[in-house]
Amino acid sequence: MVIKEILRGIGAIVSGLILFLLQRWLFANGTFQIVTLSRQEYTDNYFTPGALVVLVVSAICAVIWYAIAAKWSIHFSPLKEMTTARLVWVGLSLPPVLSVVIMSLWFGNVSPPAFPWMLLFLVVNMLIVYWLTTVLATPEEMIPAVWGATWLR
C-alpha cells in the first residue's frame, strides 16, 4: 500500500506542475488582458515566481502530511485520534493558503486586469498540489481526516 500512496502523491504533484506550465503558457500567449505590462514580462516576473512559491509550499506541506500520516497510521485509533488528525491536516493547510494570499497581495496590484486569473490559478495550484496530494496519498486508516477524501476515494 505504501508504494501506491507514494505514487498517487507524486502523480498529484506532477499534475500540479503540468498545470502550472499550462497556466504559464496561457499567461504568456492567451487572451488575458494584461494592460500594464507585456505578457511575457508579467509571466516571467510576477506569475511564475508567485506560482512557484505556492507550488513549493503546497508540495512541502503535502509531503510533511504524508510522513506524519504514514507513521501515525500504524497505531491510529480513529475514534480517539480523528479530531487531532484533522487539526494537524488543517494546520498543514495553512501555509499553502497563506502563500496564495501573500503572493496575491504582493503581485496582485501589478496588473489589475490579470489579478483574477492569477488568483484563480494560484488557488487551483494549491488545491491540486496540497489537497489532491493529501487526498490521494493519505493511508487508508486516516482518509476521514482529510476533508473530501472519503467522498473522492
PDB file of C-alpha atoms in Angstrom, residues 74-148:
ATOM      1  CA  ILE A  74       0.427   2.266  12.154  1.00  0.00           C
ATOM      2  CA  HIS A  75      -1.167   2.808  15.577  1.00  0.00           C
ATOM      3  CA  PHE A  76      -4.019   5.119  14.570  1.00  0.00           C
ATOM      4  CA  SER A  77      -7.247   4.881  16.554  1.00  0.00           C
ATOM      5  CA  PRO A  78      -9.990   6.636  14.540  1.00  0.00           C
ATOM      6  CA  LEU A  79     -12.378   7.004  17.459  1.00  0.00           C
ATOM      7  CA  LYS A  80      -9.796   8.676  19.702  1.00  0.00           C
ATOM      8  CA  GLU A  81      -7.490  10.498  17.319  1.00  0.00           C
ATOM      9  CA  MET A  82      -9.576  11.639  14.325  1.00  0.00           C
ATOM     10  CA  THR A  83     -10.090  15.164  15.654  1.00  0.00           C
ATOM     11  CA  THR A  84      -6.373  15.554  16.300  1.00  0.00           C
ATOM     12  CA  ALA A  85      -5.532  14.210  12.844  1.00  0.00           C
ATOM     13  CA  ARG A  86      -7.954  16.675  11.226  1.00  0.00           C
ATOM     14  CA  LEU A  87      -6.409  19.536  13.185  1.00  0.00           C
ATOM     15  CA  VAL A  88      -2.933  18.524  12.033  1.00  0.00           C
ATOM     16  CA  TRP A  89      -4.136  18.356   8.403  1.00  0.00           C
ATOM     17  CA  VAL A  90      -5.846  21.744   8.680  1.00  0.00           C
ATOM     18  CA  GLY A  91      -2.765  23.202  10.366  1.00  0.00           C
ATOM     19  CA  LEU A  92      -0.618  21.985   7.481  1.00  0.00           C
ATOM     20  CA  SER A  93      -3.070  23.527   5.002  1.00  0.00           C
ATOM     21  CA  LEU A  94      -2.489  26.998   6.451  1.00  0.00           C
ATOM     22  CA  PRO A  95       0.946  27.617   4.851  1.00  0.00           C
ATOM     23  CA  PRO A  96      -0.353  26.856   1.316  1.00  0.00           C
ATOM     24  CA  VAL A  97      -3.394  29.081   1.876  1.00  0.00           C
ATOM     25  CA  LEU A  98      -1.201  31.851   3.279  1.00  0.00           C
ATOM     26  CA  SER A  99       1.174  31.515   0.327  1.00  0.00           C
ATOM     27  CA  VAL A 100      -1.750  32.151  -2.044  1.00  0.00           C
ATOM     28  CA  VAL A 101      -2.836  35.181  -0.014  1.00  0.00           C
ATOM     29  CA  ILE A 102       0.691  36.614   0.249  1.00  0.00           C
ATOM     30  CA  MET A 103       1.514  36.093  -3.444  1.00  0.00           C
ATOM     31  CA  SER A 104      -1.829  37.621  -4.429  1.00  0.00           C
ATOM     32  CA  LEU A 105      -1.256  40.676  -2.256  1.00  0.00           C
ATOM     33  CA  TRP A 106       2.358  41.006  -3.324  1.00  0.00           C
ATOM     34  CA  PHE A 107       1.875  40.622  -7.081  1.00  0.00           C
ATOM     35  CA  GLY A 108      -1.842  41.362  -7.415  1.00  0.00           C
ATOM     36  CA  ASN A 109      -1.606  45.126  -7.839  1.00  0.00           C
ATOM     37  CA  VAL A 110       0.966  44.939 -10.660  1.00  0.00           C
ATOM     38  CA  SER A 111      -1.688  44.457 -13.329  1.00  0.00           C
ATOM     39  CA  PRO A 112      -5.260  44.603 -12.017  1.00  0.00           C
ATOM     40  CA  PRO A 113      -6.815  43.019 -15.140  1.00  0.00           C
ATOM     41  CA  ALA A 114      -4.627  39.936 -14.663  1.00  0.00           C
ATOM     42  CA  PHE A 115      -5.318  39.629 -10.921  1.00  0.00           C
ATOM     43  CA  PRO A 116      -8.485  37.472 -11.061  1.00  0.00           C
ATOM     44  CA  TRP A 117      -6.755  34.965 -13.354  1.00  0.00           C
ATOM     45  CA  MET A 118      -3.626  34.895 -11.251  1.00  0.00           C
ATOM     46  CA  LEU A 119      -5.647  34.362  -8.077  1.00  0.00           C
ATOM     47  CA  LEU A 120      -7.692  31.595  -9.708  1.00  0.00           C
ATOM     48  CA  PHE A 121      -4.557  29.843 -10.948  1.00  0.00           C
ATOM     49  CA  LEU A 122      -2.834  30.108  -7.569  1.00  0.00           C
ATOM     50  CA  VAL A 123      -5.855  28.649  -5.769  1.00  0.00           C
ATOM     51  CA  VAL A 124      -6.119  25.811  -8.303  1.00  0.00           C
ATOM     52  CA  ASN A 125      -2.383  25.094  -7.913  1.00  0.00           C
ATOM     53  CA  MET A 126      -2.726  24.956  -4.139  1.00  0.00           C
ATOM     54  CA  LEU A 127      -5.766  22.671  -4.346  1.00  0.00           C
ATOM     55  CA  ILE A 128      -4.105  20.279  -6.787  1.00  0.00           C
ATOM     56  CA  VAL A 129      -0.746  20.116  -5.055  1.00  0.00           C
ATOM     57  CA  TYR A 130      -1.810  20.170  -1.392  1.00  0.00           C
ATOM     58  CA  TRP A 131      -5.393  18.966  -1.193  1.00  0.00           C
ATOM     59  CA  LEU A 132      -5.399  16.401  -4.002  1.00  0.00           C
ATOM     60  CA  THR A 133      -1.998  15.052  -2.977  1.00  0.00           C
ATOM     61  CA  THR A 134      -3.150  14.569   0.601  1.00  0.00           C
ATOM     62  CA  VAL A 135      -6.417  13.019  -0.575  1.00  0.00           C
ATOM     63  CA  LEU A 136      -4.662  10.506  -2.804  1.00  0.00           C
ATOM     64  CA  ALA A 137      -1.632   9.727  -0.628  1.00  0.00           C
ATOM     65  CA  THR A 138      -3.166   9.522   2.839  1.00  0.00           C
ATOM     66  CA  PRO A 139      -3.066   5.989   4.278  1.00  0.00           C
ATOM     67  CA  GLU A 140      -6.414   4.162   4.317  1.00  0.00           C
ATOM     68  CA  GLU A 141      -6.842   4.350   8.089  1.00  0.00           C
ATOM     69  CA  MET A 142      -6.616   8.132   8.081  1.00  0.00           C
ATOM     70  CA  ILE A 143      -8.665   9.027   4.988  1.00  0.00           C
ATOM     71  CA  PRO A 144     -11.519  10.608   7.028  1.00  0.00           C
ATOM     72  CA  ALA A 145      -9.022  13.124   8.474  1.00  0.00           C
ATOM     73  CA  VAL A 146      -8.647  14.828   5.068  1.00  0.00           C
ATOM     74  CA  TRP A 147     -11.638  16.906   4.033  1.00  0.00           C
ATOM     75  CA  GLY A 148     -13.270  15.380   0.982  1.00  0.00           C
TER      76      GLY A 148
END
